[in-house]
Amino acid sequence: MNQKLLEVRSLRKYYGRKNNLTKALDGISFQILEGEFIGIMGSSGSGKTTLLNCIAAAAKPTEGAILLGGEDIAGFKGKKLADYRGSRIGYLFQNFELLDNMTGRENVLLPMAIHGYTSGDIDRRVDALAQYLEIEDVLKKFPSEMSGGQKQRVAAARALIMEPDILLADEPTGALDSRNAKTLMKKLTGINRDQKKTILMVTHDPNAASYCSRILFIQDGILFHELRKREPEEKREAFYERIIAVMAQMGGGSDNVL
């Protein structure tokens, strides 16, 4: 049985004061097991990206705890915090966030270079990820010479290069066309399945969400509903239909779930 990797416990994140108080997160609790592929869905302003930022230690919760291996990340400071951000989590952004003055290869290996890995380790990991993500032919190119799909797969390699415990993905298909989005999701699914990599993905796209094994729906800062794929018999298309049904229940149908 998979072990508990991360626990979000009664998490609250408030902005403003008194009459101007915004409750971005209002007491969310859930657990993530090793090897899960979890999707986070909800309407615009529901708190899903805030949740991801709290887990990434980019935002500090107002109340509650985020436990990784039983340790509350809110207590991480100095080198421990840097190690958590740099090697225990990987972050995949919607808009790639590649450095324009670096080649694809330099972008991918940047986290390892910062943490002092040897060239042998760097070469081995970069080559393995490049082969799997099919970006070998763009490693010598600059981002301006790449397509959107190639940029996002380079960004995925950079997020995975430190072999993190969890890959956090914030709308990873949001800037991609349908063909490149499908390619990326197949690659992430393969990494989850073959390498048992734990992935937590915020998405507005039910097609992307249908690749997950579990979906958490957030509304007004609280957990609205949870769906689990009926493994192994349920097809992705059937899971997609169930996702659409929950989105409709959340109000306004799928067009309102951003």
mmCIF file with all atom_site columns, N, CA, C and O in Angstrom, residues 32-61:
data_model
loop_
_atom_site.group_PDB
_atom_site.id
_atom_site.type_symbol
_atom_site.label_atom_id
_atom_site.label_alt_id
_atom_site.label_comp_id
_atom_site.label_asym_id
_atom_site.label_entity_id
_atom_site.label_seq_id
_atom_site.pdbx_PDB_ins_code
_atom_site.Cartn_x
_atom_site.Cartn_y
_atom_site.Cartn_z
_atom_site.occupancy
_atom_site.B_iso_or_equiv
_atom_site.pdbx_formal_charge
_atom_site.auth_seq_id
_atom_site.auth_comp_id
_atom_site.auth_asym_id
_atom_site.auth_atom_id
_atom_site.pdbx_PDB_model_num
ATOM 1   N N  . ILE A 1 32 ? -2.051  13.207 0.385   1.00 0.00 ? 32 ILE A N  1
ATOM 2   C CA . ILE A 1 32 ? -1.503  12.749 -0.888  1.00 0.00 ? 32 ILE A CA 1
ATOM 3   C C  . ILE A 1 32 ? -0.636  11.533 -0.615  1.00 0.00 ? 32 ILE A C  1
ATOM 4   O O  . ILE A 1 32 ? 0.264   11.579 0.233   1.00 0.00 ? 32 ILE A O  1
ATOM 5   N N  . LEU A 1 33 ? -0.905  10.448 -1.316  1.00 0.00 ? 33 LEU A N  1
ATOM 6   C CA . LEU A 1 33 ? -0.108  9.239  -1.180  1.00 0.00 ? 33 LEU A CA 1
ATOM 7   C C  . LEU A 1 33 ? 1.002   9.215  -2.220  1.00 0.00 ? 33 LEU A C  1
ATOM 8   O O  . LEU A 1 33 ? 0.888   9.825  -3.291  1.00 0.00 ? 33 LEU A O  1
ATOM 9   N N  . GLU A 1 34 ? 2.065   8.510  -1.904  1.00 0.00 ? 34 GLU A N  1
ATOM 10  C CA . GLU A 1 34 ? 3.168   8.375  -2.854  1.00 0.00 ? 34 GLU A CA 1
ATOM 11  C C  . GLU A 1 34 ? 2.665   7.765  -4.156  1.00 0.00 ? 34 GLU A C  1
ATOM 12  O O  . GLU A 1 34 ? 1.934   6.769  -4.151  1.00 0.00 ? 34 GLU A O  1
ATOM 13  N N  . GLY A 1 35 ? 3.033   8.383  -5.265  1.00 0.00 ? 35 GLY A N  1
ATOM 14  C CA . GLY A 1 35 ? 2.693   7.847  -6.578  1.00 0.00 ? 35 GLY A CA 1
ATOM 15  C C  . GLY A 1 35 ? 1.343   8.273  -7.109  1.00 0.00 ? 35 GLY A C  1
ATOM 16  O O  . GLY A 1 35 ? 0.955   7.856  -8.211  1.00 0.00 ? 35 GLY A O  1
ATOM 17  N N  . GLU A 1 36 ? 0.610   9.116  -6.383  1.00 0.00 ? 36 GLU A N  1
ATOM 18  C CA . GLU A 1 36 ? -0.682  9.591  -6.882  1.00 0.00 ? 36 GLU A CA 1
ATOM 19  C C  . GLU A 1 36 ? -0.493  10.684 -7.936  1.00 0.00 ? 36 GLU A C  1
ATOM 20  O O  . GLU A 1 36 ? 0.505   11.408 -7.954  1.00 0.00 ? 36 GLU A O  1
ATOM 21  N N  . PHE A 1 37 ? -1.493  10.802 -8.804  1.00 0.00 ? 37 PHE A N  1
ATOM 22  C CA . PHE A 1 37 ? -1.573  11.899 -9.774  1.00 0.00 ? 37 PHE A CA 1
ATOM 23  C C  . PHE A 1 37 ? -2.892  12.605 -9.484  1.00 0.00 ? 37 PHE A C  1
ATOM 24  O O  . PHE A 1 37 ? -3.956  12.151 -9.879  1.00 0.00 ? 37 PHE A O  1
ATOM 25  N N  . ILE A 1 38 ? -2.808  13.718 -8.760  1.00 0.00 ? 38 ILE A N  1
ATOM 26  C CA . ILE A 1 38 ? -3.991  14.416 -8.267  1.00 0.00 ? 38 ILE A CA 1
ATOM 27  C C  . ILE A 1 38 ? -4.213  15.700 -9.049  1.00 0.00 ? 38 ILE A C  1
ATOM 28  O O  . ILE A 1 38 ? -3.276  16.484 -9.266  1.00 0.00 ? 38 ILE A O  1
ATOM 29  N N  . GLY A 1 39 ? -5.451  15.928 -9.447  1.00 0.00 ? 39 GLY A N  1
ATOM 30  C CA . GLY A 1 39 ? -5.841  17.165 -10.086 1.00 0.00 ? 39 GLY A CA 1
ATOM 31  C C  . GLY A 1 39 ? -6.608  18.043 -9.112  1.00 0.00 ? 39 GLY A C  1
ATOM 32  O O  . GLY A 1 39 ? -7.373  17.553 -8.284  1.00 0.00 ? 39 GLY A O  1
ATOM 33  N N  . ILE A 1 40 ? -6.381  19.359 -9.203  1.00 0.00 ? 40 ILE A N  1
ATOM 34  C CA . ILE A 1 40 ? -7.118  20.343 -8.409  1.00 0.00 ? 40 ILE A CA 1
ATOM 35  C C  . ILE A 1 40 ? -7.914  21.198 -9.388  1.00 0.00 ? 40 ILE A C  1
ATOM 36  O O  . ILE A 1 40 ? -7.349  21.825 -10.281 1.00 0.00 ? 40 ILE A O  1
ATOM 37  N N  . MET A 1 41 ? -9.241  21.216 -9.213  1.00 0.00 ? 41 MET A N  1
ATOM 38  C CA . MET A 1 41 ? -10.095 21.984 -10.114 1.00 0.00 ? 41 MET A CA 1
ATOM 39  C C  . MET A 1 41 ? -11.012 22.899 -9.306  1.00 0.00 ? 41 MET A C  1
ATOM 40  O O  . MET A 1 41 ? -11.322 22.613 -8.148  1.00 0.00 ? 41 MET A O  1
ATOM 41  N N  . GLY A 1 42 ? -11.450 23.982 -9.939  1.00 0.00 ? 42 GLY A N  1
ATOM 42  C CA . GLY A 1 42 ? -12.366 24.908 -9.290  1.00 0.00 ? 42 GLY A CA 1
ATOM 43  C C  . GLY A 1 42 ? -12.499 26.163 -10.116 1.00 0.00 ? 42 GLY A C  1
ATOM 44  O O  . GLY A 1 42 ? -11.713 26.421 -11.028 1.00 0.00 ? 42 GLY A O  1
ATOM 45  N N  . SER A 1 43 ? -13.504 26.957 -9.808  1.00 0.00 ? 43 SER A N  1
ATOM 46  C CA . SER A 1 43 ? -13.746 28.185 -10.558 1.00 0.00 ? 43 SER A CA 1
ATOM 47  C C  . SER A 1 43 ? -12.638 29.193 -10.299 1.00 0.00 ? 43 SER A C  1
ATOM 48  O O  . SER A 1 43 ? -11.854 29.063 -9.353  1.00 0.00 ? 43 SER A O  1
ATOM 49  N N  . SER A 1 44 ? -12.587 30.227 -11.117 1.00 0.00 ? 44 SER A N  1
ATOM 50  C CA . SER A 1 44 ? -11.603 31.277 -10.933 1.00 0.00 ? 44 SER A CA 1
ATOM 51  C C  . SER A 1 44 ? -11.775 31.912 -9.559  1.00 0.00 ? 44 SER A C  1
ATOM 52  O O  . SER A 1 44 ? -12.882 32.263 -9.154  1.00 0.00 ? 44 SER A O  1
ATOM 53  N N  . GLY A 1 45 ? -10.680 32.028 -8.810  1.00 0.00 ? 45 GLY A N  1
ATOM 54  C CA . GLY A 1 45 ? -10.741 32.592 -7.469  1.00 0.00 ? 45 GLY A CA 1
ATOM 55  C C  . GLY A 1 45 ? -11.135 31.613 -6.389  1.00 0.00 ? 45 GLY A C  1
ATOM 56  O O  . GLY A 1 45 ? -11.344 31.998 -5.236  1.00 0.00 ? 45 GLY A O  1
ATOM 57  N N  . SER A 1 46 ? -11.198 30.324 -6.729  1.00 0.00 ? 46 SER A N  1
ATOM 58  C CA . SER A 1 46 ? -11.623 29.316 -5.746  1.00 0.00 ? 46 SER A CA 1
ATOM 59  C C  . SER A 1 46 ? -10.547 28.983 -4.728  1.00 0.00 ? 46 SER A C  1
ATOM 60  O O  . SER A 1 46 ? -10.826 28.413 -3.681  1.00 0.00 ? 46 SER A O  1
ATOM 61  N N  . GLY A 1 47 ? -9.295  29.321 -5.032  1.00 0.00 ? 47 GLY A N  1
ATOM 62  C CA . GLY A 1 47 ? -8.202  29.064 -4.103  1.00 0.00 ? 47 GLY A CA 1
ATOM 63  C C  . GLY A 1 47 ? -7.230  27.996 -4.548  1.00 0.00 ? 47 GLY A C  1
ATOM 64  O O  . GLY A 1 47 ? -6.288  27.667 -3.831  1.00 0.00 ? 47 GLY A O  1
ATOM 65  N N  . LYS A 1 48 ? -7.411  27.456 -5.759  1.00 0.00 ? 48 LYS A N  1
ATOM 66  C CA . LYS A 1 48 ? -6.584  26.322 -6.167  1.00 0.00 ? 48 LYS A CA 1
ATOM 67  C C  . LYS A 1 48 ? -5.112  26.702 -6.360  1.00 0.00 ? 48 LYS A C  1
ATOM 68  O O  . LYS A 1 48 ? -4.219  25.962 -5.938  1.00 0.00 ? 48 LYS A O  1
ATOM 69  N N  . THR A 1 49 ? -4.840  27.859 -6.968  1.00 0.00 ? 49 THR A N  1
ATOM 70  C CA . THR A 1 49 ? -3.445  28.266 -7.138  1.00 0.00 ? 49 THR A CA 1
ATOM 71  C C  . THR A 1 49 ? -2.851  28.709 -5.805  1.00 0.00 ? 49 THR A C  1
ATOM 72  O O  . THR A 1 49 ? -1.665  28.463 -5.540  1.00 0.00 ? 49 THR A O  1
ATOM 73  N N  . THR A 1 50 ? -3.660  29.318 -4.943  1.00 0.00 ? 50 THR A N  1
ATOM 74  C CA . THR A 1 50 ? -3.194  29.659 -3.596  1.00 0.00 ? 50 THR A CA 1
ATOM 75  C C  . THR A 1 50 ? -2.757  28.403 -2.856  1.00 0.00 ? 50 THR A C  1
ATOM 76  O O  . THR A 1 50 ? -1.729  28.390 -2.169  1.00 0.00 ? 50 THR A O  1
ATOM 77  N N  . LEU A 1 51 ? -3.536  27.343 -3.000  1.00 0.00 ? 51 LEU A N  1
ATOM 78  C CA . LEU A 1 51 ? -3.191  26.071 -2.369  1.00 0.00 ? 51 LEU A CA 1
ATOM 79  C C  . LEU A 1 51 ? -1.840  25.579 -2.867  1.00 0.00 ? 51 LEU A C  1
ATOM 80  O O  . LEU A 1 51 ? -0.972  25.170 -2.076  1.00 0.00 ? 51 LEU A O  1
ATOM 81  N N  . LEU A 1 52 ? -1.633  25.628 -4.167  1.00 0.00 ? 52 LEU A N  1
ATOM 82  C CA . LEU A 1 52 ? -0.374  25.171 -4.745  1.00 0.00 ? 52 LEU A CA 1
ATOM 83  C C  . LEU A 1 52 ? 0.790   26.026 -4.242  1.00 0.00 ? 52 LEU A C  1
ATOM 84  O O  . LEU A 1 52 ? 1.861   25.515 -3.919  1.00 0.00 ? 52 LEU A O  1
ATOM 85  N N  . ASN A 1 53 ? 0.569   27.336 -4.161  1.00 0.00 ? 53 ASN A N  1
ATOM 86  C CA . ASN A 1 53 ? 1.628   28.230 -3.694  1.00 0.00 ? 53 ASN A CA 1
ATOM 87  C C  . ASN A 1 53 ? 1.974   27.986 -2.227  1.00 0.00 ? 53 ASN A C  1
ATOM 88  O O  . ASN A 1 53 ? 3.135   28.116 -1.827  1.00 0.00 ? 53 ASN A O  1
ATOM 89  N N  . CYS A 1 54 ? 0.972   27.629 -1.420  1.00 0.00 ? 54 CYS A N  1
ATOM 90  C CA . CYS A 1 54 ? 1.255   27.305 -0.015  1.00 0.00 ? 54 CYS A CA 1
ATOM 91  C C  . CYS A 1 54 ? 2.097   26.036 0.086   1.00 0.00 ? 54 CYS A C  1
ATOM 92  O O  . CYS A 1 54 ? 3.041   25.962 0.879   1.00 0.00 ? 54 CYS A O  1
ATOM 93  N N  . ILE A 1 55 ? 1.757   25.032 -0.723  1.00 0.00 ? 55 ILE A N  1
ATOM 94  C CA . ILE A 1 55 ? 2.527   23.788 -0.717  1.00 0.00 ? 55 ILE A CA 1
ATOM 95  C C  . ILE A 1 55 ? 3.953   24.018 -1.213  1.00 0.00 ? 55 ILE A C  1
ATOM 96  O O  . ILE A 1 55 ? 4.898   23.390 -0.741  1.00 0.00 ? 55 ILE A O  1
ATOM 97  N N  . ALA A 1 56 ? 4.090   24.965 -2.148  1.00 0.00 ? 56 ALA A N  1
ATOM 98  C CA . ALA A 1 56 ? 5.416   25.290 -2.675  1.00 0.00 ? 56 ALA A CA 1
ATOM 99  C C  . ALA A 1 56 ? 6.213   26.200 -1.751  1.00 0.00 ? 56 ALA A C  1
ATOM 100 O O  . ALA A 1 56 ? 7.359   26.548 -2.063  1.00 0.00 ? 56 ALA A O  1
ATOM 101 N N  . ALA A 1 57 ? 5.612   26.600 -0.626  1.00 0.00 ? 57 ALA A N  1
ATOM 102 C CA . ALA A 1 57 ? 6.241   27.514 0.336   1.00 0.00 ? 57 ALA A CA 1
ATOM 103 C C  . ALA A 1 57 ? 6.482   28.888 -0.275  1.00 0.00 ? 57 ALA A C  1
ATOM 104 O O  . ALA A 1 57 ? 7.354   29.634 0.164   1.00 0.00 ? 57 ALA A O  1
ATOM 105 N N  . ALA A 1 58 ? 5.680   29.233 -1.308  1.00 0.00 ? 58 ALA A N  1
ATOM 106 C CA . ALA A 1 58 ? 5.731   30.570 -1.897  1.00 0.00 ? 58 ALA A CA 1
ATOM 107 C C  . ALA A 1 58 ? 4.753   31.506 -1.200  1.00 0.00 ? 58 ALA A C  1
ATOM 108 O O  . ALA A 1 58 ? 4.836   32.719 -1.357  1.00 0.00 ? 58 ALA A O  1
ATOM 109 N N  . ALA A 1 59 ? 3.807   30.940 -0.462  1.00 0.00 ? 59 ALA A N  1
ATOM 110 C CA . ALA A 1 59 ? 2.852   31.710 0.342   1.00 0.00 ? 59 ALA A CA 1
ATOM 111 C C  . ALA A 1 59 ? 2.734   31.038 1.703   1.00 0.00 ? 59 ALA A C  1
ATOM 112 O O  . ALA A 1 59 ? 2.769   29.813 1.799   1.00 0.00 ? 59 ALA A O  1
ATOM 113 N N  . LYS A 1 60 ? 2.600   31.851 2.742   1.00 0.00 ? 60 LYS A N  1
ATOM 114 C CA . LYS A 1 60 ? 2.516   31.312 4.104   1.00 0.00 ? 60 LYS A CA 1
ATOM 115 C C  . LYS A 1 60 ? 1.054   31.213 4.538   1.00 0.00 ? 60 LYS A C  1
ATOM 116 O O  . LYS A 1 60 ? 0.318   32.201 4.461   1.00 0.00 ? 60 LYS A O  1
ATOM 117 N N  . PRO A 1 61 ? 0.606   30.044 4.975   1.00 0.00 ? 61 PRO A N  1
ATOM 118 C CA . PRO A 1 61 ? -0.787  29.906 5.416   1.00 0.00 ? 61 PRO A CA 1
ATOM 119 C C  . PRO A 1 61 ? -1.093  30.792 6.624   1.00 0.00 ? 61 PRO A C  1
ATOM 120 O O  . PRO A 1 61 ? -0.213  31.077 7.437   1.00 0.00 ? 61 PRO A O  1
#
